[in-house]
Amino acid sequence: MAVNNELIKDDLYEAVNGEWIKTAEIPADKPATGGFNDLVDDIDKQMMQDFDDFVAQGNVSGALGQSVELYQLALDFKRRESEGNAPLRTVLQRIEALNSLADYQTNWADFILTGLPSPVNFDIDADMKNATVNALFVAAPKLILPDKTYYEDGNPQKEALFTVYRSMMEKLLKGAGYNAAKATDIIDQAISFDALLVPNVKSAEESADYSKMYNPQTFAEFTAHSQTVDLGAVAKQLVGAEPEKIIVMEPKYFEAIAGILTDTHFAEFKNWMIAKTVAGLSGYLTDELRGISGEYSRSLSGSKEPMKQQKYAYYLAKGEFDQVVGDYYGRKYFGEEAKNDVHQMVEKMISVYQSRLTNNTWLGESTREKAVLKLSKLGIQVGFPDKVNSLYDRLIVDNTQPLLTNLLAFNKIETADMYSKWNQPVERDRWEMSAATVNAYYHPFKNIIVFPAAILQAPFYSLKQSSSANYGGIGAVIAHEISHAFDNNGSLFDEYGNLNNWWTDEDSKQFKNRAQQMIDQFDGIEFAGQKVNGKLTVSENIADAGGLSCALEATKSEADLDTEAFFINWAKIWRMKATEQYMQLLLSIDVHAPAKLRANVQVQNLDDFFTTFNIKSGDAMFLDEGERVKIW
């Protein structure tokens, strides 16, 4: 694409994306549009057409056929209208029947399996100190507002959001069969219980530090946190045995839980459960309630309308059968040939990264060797998985039952399956993201990088683009995920995914100093009326910096080197037009910096950017050499 190089000297992102931003329209049912979002829209349109074709043909079998059955059931709004709130009332009656914490204890494990709100979130993941075996993790429940920082005095969004929340809940509770007085009481008490949680849970910034996540406790230590509820009993019911060790992700919350789950607070707790259940499940009832149930989230994001019925039904089916739908998409629209081609590209990027680590000048020899060893053990997953989890064969749609009843039954099967993996070997090759997802990830506990098929297309990757443009797109994304193995979180884990310090003290100090430079580079930048949190975004910023610099080095090995195309496509993949509400929400909770800053700030750390576009002191994009942050 033709871009005025003089404009780039002022603002790379605006020079590349400015014309697009002027004409781009944010869809009514979304808070943003742009590079990633455009790909999502195209994939959604294609897949919704395919699902409609499946319905018309009526001959799709197996788990994919069941996803189509669920799609049809979700689309039958006439039936949902006739069923009204009856499917939800059945669930609520179980909560309403509770008269004490002892009653709740009797039902607790089954409530968790069904997907009802719990004062403790139990999860299964690789043990961070022994990553070959799955362990039991526990955390606090989610707050009503997006993050605990929203509750701070002076936060202008606090009261506005609670007003929207109250308005939405009044309508939903009425739809669930409660009168106005009862609805007000439920909301008041739910907010009161939420307030008990706030001082004791982690903020998004605190949660972004993986090193503070691992707080193992013995079974006796864990159960001693509360005398009013039996934490150990529910843990044993979920995993089928008494775990020797439980990994507490939020110690402060469990130190306070005895004062939160009390008979005195039981009414607040019960109404919190009712409010959370109604908010979470009303969307599976009538179309009117579906629209109302999204009012709070749309207020947060700035989206104007609910999803259209067809897209809603497709998203629901895709969500329940994510690997099945992803497998279909990957095999039909990506294929084995492209899968192998991109796999080779990933291997090349790993080779470039290995060379950079080997020749690193600020790491000592022993740390360099460990880093290269970790890189050599990095698992690669590209396109779509070789096989789909057999769990999906157990998800059978019962057309005689309402949509909500089916979804709760599915949740019970899926949650029980998750807990059955406790104390079992970690399945390192199991995908945790659908191949139809426009994204990629690194898993520190497994030391693997994953690139779903959906992201492996233009503007990220295309045979029609130059190699330099591809490296500025998918090459930088690939190297970004590799860099996560060596960011402030990933660097804490060894080649097997164990939380294990493999750094010398001197090298660790050097790395922390450089990470602090990255924090300082982003911290406090004004954006969307607020400021960037450098600590919250540091891991992603380190990965961006490493990804971009390594992709640039790979680009230089190609015969058709074009650094202009490299930097321009880097800026293009981050193009985004979003509502102010959505940008402000992301600034509070997202570990990624705003897209524009990802495009503009990172290139300023690369010397080649300045020579490529002849950027000099005095130009807006210029950054003194001494201020350029260089890590990987």
XYZ file of C-alpha atoms in Angstrom:
632
model
C 0.000 0.000 0.000
C 1.161 3.523 -0.742
C 1.885 5.557 2.361
C 3.315 9.059 2.570
C 6.670 8.670 4.297
C 6.558 12.264 5.519
C 3.379 11.461 7.454
C 5.109 8.446 8.996
C 7.630 10.807 10.601
C 4.756 12.296 12.582
C 2.702 9.188 13.344
C 3.225 5.764 11.781
C -0.154 4.434 12.894
C -2.107 7.413 11.540
C -0.115 7.505 8.304
C -0.955 3.865 7.592
C -4.476 3.723 8.999
C -5.757 7.301 8.973
C -7.793 7.057 5.766
C -9.259 3.733 6.855
C -10.211 5.190 10.258
C -12.114 8.043 8.605
C -14.466 5.688 6.757
C -14.529 2.598 9.005
C -17.831 1.990 10.771
C -18.102 0.153 14.069
C -20.817 -2.542 13.780
C -23.808 -1.823 16.011
C -23.337 -5.088 17.909
C -19.608 -4.590 18.540
C -17.459 -2.074 20.409
C -14.713 -1.997 17.786
C -13.643 -2.795 14.252
C -10.213 -3.241 12.705
C -7.575 -5.762 11.640
C -8.465 -8.580 14.010
C -12.173 -7.713 14.008
C -12.404 -7.639 10.217
C -11.059 -11.184 10.034
C -13.557 -12.283 12.681
C -16.424 -10.740 10.698
C -15.389 -12.498 7.488
C -15.053 -15.846 9.228
C -18.400 -15.408 10.999
C -20.189 -14.699 7.715
C -18.672 -17.747 6.052
C -19.352 -20.057 8.971
C -22.934 -18.846 9.481
C -23.572 -19.560 5.810
C -22.078 -23.021 6.251
C -24.271 -23.683 9.291
C -27.372 -22.603 7.371
C -26.333 -24.961 4.570
C -25.937 -27.759 7.124
C -29.458 -27.084 8.386
C -30.839 -27.148 4.838
C -28.998 -30.364 3.976
C -29.843 -32.075 7.271
C -27.155 -34.702 6.823
C -24.353 -33.632 9.185
C -23.468 -36.323 11.709
C -21.298 -36.679 14.790
C -20.286 -33.833 17.074
C -20.467 -31.303 14.224
C -24.064 -32.396 13.682
C -24.783 -31.772 17.360
C -23.354 -28.252 17.065
C -25.821 -27.668 14.207
C -28.644 -29.053 16.379
C -27.705 -26.581 19.119
C -27.574 -23.773 16.550
C -31.140 -24.585 15.464
C -32.378 -24.836 19.051
C -30.827 -21.438 19.884
C -32.457 -19.918 16.785
C -35.941 -21.124 17.704
C -37.009 -17.906 19.411
C -40.688 -18.710 18.917
C -40.276 -21.776 21.105
C -38.202 -19.828 23.642
C -40.970 -17.241 23.831
C -43.533 -19.943 24.615
C -41.301 -21.450 27.320
C -40.849 -18.021 28.951
C -38.904 -18.037 32.215
C -39.869 -21.606 33.195
C -36.389 -23.098 32.457
C -34.762 -20.466 34.681
C -37.375 -20.763 37.434
C -36.411 -24.424 37.842
C -32.838 -23.361 38.578
C -33.765 -20.447 40.830
C -36.058 -22.593 42.973
C -33.025 -24.593 44.079
C -31.317 -21.416 45.332
C -34.514 -20.010 46.865
C -34.938 -23.224 48.879
C -31.651 -22.608 50.728
C -32.126 -21.432 54.322
C -28.602 -21.623 55.686
C -24.960 -22.164 54.804
C -25.476 -25.799 55.819
C -28.112 -26.083 53.085
C -25.707 -24.519 50.641
C -22.949 -26.927 51.673
C -25.183 -29.871 50.770
C -25.700 -28.496 47.265
C -22.371 -26.747 46.717
C -20.560 -29.293 44.557
C -23.586 -29.903 42.351
C -24.140 -26.159 41.973
C -20.530 -25.787 40.779
C -20.918 -28.638 38.291
C -24.122 -27.079 36.984
C -22.404 -23.725 36.526
C -24.088 -21.720 39.275
C -22.225 -18.923 41.137
C -19.784 -20.051 43.803
C -17.885 -18.089 46.488
C -14.804 -20.102 45.467
C -13.657 -20.723 41.906
C -12.096 -24.178 41.627
C -9.965 -24.902 38.558
C -7.664 -27.592 37.204
C -4.369 -26.727 35.513
C -0.780 -27.883 35.382
C 0.995 -27.670 38.736
C 3.326 -24.718 38.303
C 6.120 -26.538 40.185
C 5.506 -29.920 38.535
C 4.017 -29.119 35.140
C 3.562 -32.760 34.103
C 0.665 -33.252 36.568
C -2.628 -31.372 36.930
C -3.305 -29.641 40.249
C -6.301 -28.029 41.937
C -6.316 -24.218 41.916
C -8.677 -21.953 43.868
C -9.487 -18.256 43.400
C -12.029 -15.621 44.354
C -15.241 -15.042 42.372
C -15.582 -12.177 39.891
C -16.810 -8.773 41.002
C -19.838 -6.968 39.558
C -17.688 -4.109 38.219
C -14.860 -5.028 35.824
C -12.016 -4.550 38.311
C -11.505 -3.577 41.947
C -10.012 -0.246 40.808
C -13.524 0.760 39.666
C -14.622 0.763 43.334
C -12.065 3.345 44.404
C -13.288 6.707 45.656
C -13.299 9.223 42.866
C -13.674 6.714 40.037
C -16.289 8.482 37.878
C -17.516 5.237 36.340
C -18.465 3.508 39.598
C -21.892 5.040 40.211
C -22.741 5.238 36.496
C -22.083 1.524 36.023
C -23.987 0.527 39.149
C -26.931 2.589 37.873
C -26.901 0.650 34.602
C -26.463 -2.627 36.488
C -29.426 -1.890 38.764
C -31.622 -0.920 35.832
C -30.758 -4.100 33.950
C -31.218 -6.334 36.979
C -34.616 -4.815 37.838
C -35.891 -5.799 34.393
C -34.256 -9.224 34.425
C -35.548 -10.073 37.890
C -39.043 -9.004 36.846
C -38.667 -11.295 33.840
C -37.617 -14.083 36.207
C -40.829 -13.702 38.184
C -39.907 -11.362 41.058
C -41.991 -8.327 42.027
C -40.455 -4.851 42.209
C -39.874 -4.858 45.981
C -38.231 -8.269 45.945
C -36.078 -7.324 42.965
C -34.808 -4.223 44.779
C -33.988 -6.304 47.851
C -32.094 -8.894 45.777
C -30.054 -6.197 44.030
C -29.235 -4.324 47.251
C -28.070 -7.462 49.011
C -26.102 -8.721 45.994
C -24.221 -5.408 45.874
C -23.626 -5.622 49.636
C -22.091 -9.082 49.276
C -20.016 -7.877 46.318
C -18.685 -5.092 48.556
C -17.422 -7.726 51.017
C -15.300 -9.242 48.251
C -13.746 -6.040 46.898
C -11.025 -5.386 49.528
C -9.801 -8.972 49.361
C -9.519 -9.771 45.657
C -6.746 -8.984 43.197
C -6.844 -6.168 40.686
C -6.058 -6.820 37.030
C -2.562 -5.433 37.607
C -1.970 -7.780 40.552
C -3.358 -10.757 38.622
C -0.947 -10.058 35.765
C 1.986 -11.148 37.983
C 2.158 -14.947 37.625
C 4.769 -15.273 40.370
C 2.132 -14.260 42.936
C -0.297 -16.893 41.649
C 1.456 -19.915 43.152
C 0.653 -20.227 46.861
C 0.398 -23.959 47.638
C -1.319 -24.991 50.837
C -1.837 -28.381 52.427
C -5.372 -29.712 52.596
C -5.446 -28.929 56.330
C -4.201 -25.369 55.784
C -6.804 -24.756 53.100
C -9.740 -26.170 55.054
C -8.762 -24.151 58.152
C -9.712 -20.901 56.396
C -13.387 -21.332 57.248
C -15.428 -22.944 59.999
C -18.848 -21.959 58.625
C -18.431 -23.847 55.352
C -16.370 -26.972 54.724
C -13.933 -26.032 51.968
C -12.306 -29.437 52.107
C -15.562 -31.338 51.663
C -16.465 -29.586 48.424
C -12.899 -29.971 47.114
C -13.058 -33.734 47.774
C -16.461 -33.999 46.105
C -15.200 -32.233 42.985
C -11.983 -34.196 42.455
C -13.026 -37.475 44.094
C -10.255 -37.613 46.697
C -8.471 -35.538 49.317
C -5.830 -33.447 47.549
C -2.521 -33.180 49.391
C -1.960 -29.735 47.924
C -4.238 -26.897 46.804
C -2.806 -23.904 44.953
C -4.317 -20.706 46.317
C -4.182 -17.922 43.732
C -5.564 -15.181 46.008
C -4.352 -15.786 49.585
C -5.814 -12.537 50.922
C -9.309 -13.595 49.900
C -9.080 -16.946 51.648
C -7.680 -15.322 54.765
C -10.841 -13.188 54.799
C -13.372 -15.820 53.705
C -14.313 -16.779 57.278
C -15.658 -13.260 57.766
C -17.451 -13.239 54.406
C -19.248 -16.593 54.413
C -21.098 -16.253 57.722
C -24.648 -16.803 58.894
C -24.901 -13.028 59.294
C -24.145 -12.534 55.612
C -26.160 -15.529 54.386
C -29.070 -13.467 53.005
C -26.631 -11.261 51.096
C -24.816 -14.315 49.774
C -28.036 -16.022 48.708
C -29.281 -12.947 46.868
C -25.851 -12.507 45.259
C -26.263 -16.029 43.895
C -29.756 -15.242 42.614
C -28.620 -12.010 40.943
C -25.580 -13.656 39.340
C -27.689 -16.587 38.131
C -30.383 -14.370 36.625
C -27.780 -12.137 34.958
C -25.888 -15.122 33.581
C -28.777 -17.270 32.335
C -31.555 -14.877 31.236
C -29.965 -14.555 27.805
C -30.992 -18.149 27.037
C -34.684 -17.374 27.484
C -36.751 -14.983 25.349
C -35.202 -12.628 22.822
C -36.338 -9.655 24.915
C -34.492 -10.965 27.970
C -31.476 -11.771 25.796
C -31.326 -8.098 24.798
C -31.814 -6.848 28.353
C -29.149 -9.195 29.758
C -26.525 -7.476 27.622
C -27.303 -3.900 28.678
C -24.571 -3.729 31.317
C -21.863 -5.214 29.092
C -22.905 -2.950 26.208
C -22.664 0.043 28.524
C -19.147 -1.041 29.417
C -18.074 -1.478 25.804
C -20.158 1.140 24.030
C -21.844 -1.385 21.719
C -25.209 -0.095 20.560
C -27.196 -3.258 19.889
C -27.323 -6.936 20.854
C -26.024 -9.474 18.348
C -28.404 -10.412 15.576
C -30.203 -13.663 16.295
C -28.293 -15.727 13.721
C -24.855 -14.625 14.928
C -25.910 -15.162 18.533
C -26.982 -18.732 17.756
C -23.774 -19.439 15.834
C -21.595 -18.030 18.637
C -23.436 -20.179 21.149
C -22.933 -23.327 19.072
C -19.302 -22.454 18.356
C -18.701 -21.768 22.046
C -20.024 -25.145 23.187
C -18.369 -27.105 20.357
C -15.327 -24.880 19.907
C -12.824 -27.571 18.915
C -15.325 -29.337 16.674
C -16.232 -26.158 14.784
C -12.560 -25.172 14.709
C -11.573 -28.547 13.262
C -14.147 -28.160 10.486
C -13.003 -24.612 9.732
C -9.297 -25.465 9.814
C -9.545 -28.491 7.539
C -11.880 -26.832 5.025
C -10.427 -23.318 4.820
C -6.813 -23.826 5.862
C -5.728 -27.372 5.095
C -2.680 -29.520 5.720
C -0.505 -27.799 3.079
C -0.885 -24.349 4.652
C -0.508 -25.913 8.104
C 2.884 -27.352 7.124
C 3.967 -24.095 5.435
C 3.260 -21.990 8.524
C 4.826 -24.641 10.770
C 8.054 -24.201 8.814
C 7.764 -20.430 9.247
C 7.439 -20.898 13.004
C 10.519 -23.128 13.024
C 12.435 -20.457 11.117
C 11.437 -17.823 13.661
C 12.565 -20.129 16.468
C 15.900 -20.510 14.674
C 16.262 -16.725 14.440
C 15.364 -16.415 18.119
C 17.911 -19.086 19.029
C 20.612 -17.186 17.165
C 19.711 -13.964 18.964
C 19.776 -15.688 22.349
C 23.115 -17.349 21.583
C 24.633 -14.019 20.601
C 22.975 -12.038 23.399
C 25.449 -9.625 24.980
C 23.819 -8.890 28.326
C 23.107 -12.450 29.528
C 25.732 -14.592 31.212
C 26.740 -17.908 29.629
C 24.781 -20.201 31.971
C 21.551 -18.204 31.579
C 22.005 -18.072 27.790
C 22.386 -21.852 27.690
C 19.230 -22.315 29.767
C 17.301 -19.922 27.536
C 18.370 -21.794 24.403
C 17.445 -25.084 26.080
C 13.979 -23.747 26.891
C 13.559 -22.625 23.290
C 14.581 -26.069 22.021
C 11.768 -27.663 24.077
C 9.113 -25.194 22.843
C 6.024 -27.022 21.572
C 4.423 -25.818 18.306
C 0.744 -26.073 17.427
C -0.381 -24.636 14.092
C -3.709 -24.442 12.262
C -5.860 -27.059 13.962
C -5.335 -30.059 16.256
C -4.594 -33.509 14.851
C -7.563 -34.913 16.763
C -10.636 -33.556 18.525
C -11.317 -34.278 22.208
C -13.727 -37.220 22.575
C -15.574 -35.200 25.240
C -17.654 -33.605 22.462
C -19.140 -36.995 21.594
C -20.909 -36.886 24.956
C -22.646 -33.554 24.246
C -25.967 -34.675 22.790
C -28.698 -32.088 22.219
C -32.083 -33.110 23.644
C -34.655 -31.372 21.447
C -37.430 -32.185 23.920
C -35.775 -29.872 26.462
C -35.341 -26.060 26.441
C -32.087 -24.432 25.328
C -31.102 -23.499 28.902
C -31.673 -27.042 30.166
C -29.401 -28.407 27.435
C -26.678 -25.885 28.190
C -26.717 -26.658 31.918
C -26.497 -30.370 31.133
C -23.522 -29.701 28.857
C -21.870 -27.625 31.564
C -22.207 -30.487 34.028
C -20.504 -32.919 31.645
C -17.718 -30.466 30.769
C -17.043 -29.395 34.367
C -17.006 -32.974 35.654
C -14.570 -33.834 32.859
C -12.284 -30.979 33.945
C -12.217 -32.154 37.570
C -11.549 -35.739 36.452
C -8.184 -34.506 35.160
C -6.982 -33.641 38.666
C -3.768 -35.484 39.565
C -3.602 -36.870 36.010
C -0.801 -36.263 33.475
C -1.019 -32.919 31.668
C -2.112 -33.245 28.052
C 0.493 -30.965 26.527
C -0.916 -31.303 23.014
C -4.501 -30.399 24.007
C -5.653 -27.210 22.310
C -7.305 -24.546 24.472
C -8.400 -22.300 21.601
C -10.612 -23.067 18.610
C -8.924 -23.083 15.190
C -11.657 -20.628 14.107
C -10.356 -18.019 16.599
C -8.402 -14.967 15.390
C -5.742 -15.083 18.066
C -2.612 -16.918 19.244
C -1.102 -17.764 22.634
C 1.818 -19.044 24.665
C 1.137 -21.337 27.636
C 3.904 -20.952 30.260
C 2.935 -24.116 32.186
C 3.283 -26.211 28.996
C 5.938 -24.174 27.157
C 3.925 -24.279 23.914
C 2.922 -21.712 21.288
C -0.379 -22.021 19.420
C -1.430 -20.372 16.150
C -5.041 -21.145 15.156
C -5.892 -21.254 11.444
C -8.119 -18.175 11.630
C -5.238 -15.744 12.225
C -3.129 -17.170 9.418
C -4.509 -14.958 6.648
C -4.172 -11.395 5.345
C -3.177 -8.898 6.611
C -1.169 -11.193 8.902
C -0.182 -13.742 6.269
C -0.831 -14.144 2.554
C 1.019 -15.543 -0.446
C -0.053 -12.334 -2.221
C 1.958 -10.238 0.237
C 5.727 -9.788 0.112
C 7.806 -11.775 2.555
C 8.621 -8.515 4.364
C 4.918 -7.714 4.791
C 4.286 -11.240 6.067
C 7.100 -10.920 8.580
C 5.670 -7.574 9.717
C 2.378 -9.417 10.242
C 2.386 -13.106 11.162
C 6.170 -13.185 11.624
C 5.943 -10.599 14.386
C 2.943 -12.431 15.898
C 4.859 -15.728 15.906
C 7.932 -14.144 17.473
C 5.648 -12.299 19.933
C 4.384 -15.637 21.248
C 7.923 -17.015 21.400
C 8.919 -13.898 23.349
C 6.299 -14.702 25.981
C 8.572 -17.565 27.034
C 11.035 -14.857 28.060
C 8.808 -12.014 29.290
C 8.514 -11.041 32.963
C 6.110 -13.954 33.546
C 7.332 -16.574 31.074
C 10.926 -16.121 32.208
C 9.939 -17.544 35.605
C 9.254 -20.980 34.041
C 11.770 -23.521 32.778
C 11.782 -25.670 29.631
C 9.200 -28.062 31.133
C 6.815 -25.328 32.250
C 7.852 -25.496 35.893
C 8.053 -22.369 38.042
C 11.803 -22.568 38.475
C 14.453 -19.850 38.627
C 17.049 -20.607 35.926
C 18.633 -17.145 36.038
C 21.790 -16.016 37.769
C 21.248 -13.152 40.202
C 23.140 -10.727 37.957
C 21.172 -11.686 34.831
C 17.897 -11.513 36.715
C 18.777 -8.003 37.905
C 19.651 -6.986 34.333
C 16.361 -8.343 33.009
C 14.302 -6.626 35.714
C 16.026 -3.322 34.925
C 15.161 -3.691 31.238
C 11.604 -4.721 32.049
C 11.311 -1.612 34.205
C 12.440 0.458 31.219
C 9.535 -1.047 29.258
C 7.148 -0.248 32.108
C 8.403 3.333 32.175
C 8.150 3.690 28.399
C 4.399 3.018 28.434
C 3.342 4.040 31.926
C 1.284 7.209 32.069
C 0.815 7.716 28.325
C -2.495 9.529 27.928
C -5.059 7.665 25.853
C -8.855 7.870 25.567
C -9.035 10.310 28.462
C -7.112 7.995 30.787
C -3.550 6.724 31.194
C -1.770 3.491 30.278
C -0.735 1.250 33.179
C 2.827 0.177 32.402
C 2.837 -2.618 34.999
C -0.416 -4.123 33.750
C 0.824 -4.233 30.133
C 4.513 -5.017 30.620
C 4.449 -8.709 29.639
C 2.667 -8.021 26.349
C 4.897 -5.032 25.635
C 8.028 -7.133 26.178
C 6.577 -9.755 23.830
C 5.744 -7.105 21.209
C 9.270 -5.713 21.382
C 10.899 -9.125 21.114
C 8.521 -10.237 18.388
C 9.060 -7.170 16.237
C 12.854 -7.145 16.537
C 13.172 -10.879 15.774
C 10.754 -10.683 12.857
C 12.806 -7.808 11.454
C 15.963 -9.910 11.647
C 14.208 -12.746 9.809
C 13.054 -10.288 7.162
C 16.644 -9.253 6.503
C 17.506 -12.794 5.444
C 15.048 -12.663 2.525
C 16.144 -11.724 -1.000
C 13.157 -9.381 -1.440
C 13.883 -7.355 1.714
C 11.606 -4.308 2.014
C 11.719 -2.765 5.473
C 9.098 -0.173 4.505
C 6.613 -2.966 3.785
C 7.610 -4.640 7.063
C 6.885 -1.610 9.255
C 3.797 -0.581 7.305
C 2.158 -3.998 7.669
C 3.061 -4.022 11.371
C 1.076 -0.801 11.754
C -1.739 -2.145 9.581
C -2.429 -5.252 11.664
C -3.084 -3.028 14.704
C -5.603 -0.746 13.041
C -8.622 -0.356 15.242
C -11.587 1.952 15.609
C -13.379 1.595 18.929
C -15.849 3.318 21.213
C -14.325 5.461 23.951
C -16.048 3.294 26.588
C -14.372 0.179 25.190
C -10.940 1.796 25.055
C -11.314 2.929 28.662
C -12.407 -0.542 29.742
C -9.358 -2.096 28.071
C -7.061 0.422 29.751
C -8.369 -0.800 33.119
C -8.324 -4.569 32.617
C -6.438 -5.547 29.448
C -2.809 -6.711 29.679
C -2.267 -5.369 26.148
C -1.458 -1.722 25.473
C -3.824 0.193 23.149
C -3.421 -0.910 19.523
C -2.152 2.471 18.333
C 0.600 2.461 20.946
C 1.569 -1.111 20.124
C 2.122 0.070 16.557
C 3.898 3.350 17.307
C 5.917 2.873 20.480
C 7.540 -0.450 19.629
C 8.974 0.673 16.282
C 10.722 3.516 18.115
C 12.878 0.922 19.859
C 14.322 -0.286 16.531
C 17.182 1.595 14.873
C 16.102 0.371 11.417
C 12.795 2.211 11.721
C 14.575 5.558 11.786
C 16.882 4.785 8.858
C 14.076 3.254 6.785
C 11.951 6.411 6.890
C 14.785 8.936 7.396
C 13.397 10.027 10.759
C 15.534 12.665 12.467
C 15.628 14.521 15.753
C 12.710 16.930 15.782
C 10.340 14.522 14.036
C 7.436 13.427 16.242
C 8.298 9.717 15.866
C 11.971 10.225 16.760
C 13.288 8.716 19.981
C 16.805 9.294 21.279
C 18.977 6.217 21.005
C 19.563 6.151 24.751
C 15.802 5.888 25.384
C 15.219 2.940 23.069
C 14.339 -0.172 25.054
C 16.074 -3.350 23.888
C 15.464 -6.686 25.598
C 15.190 -9.558 23.111
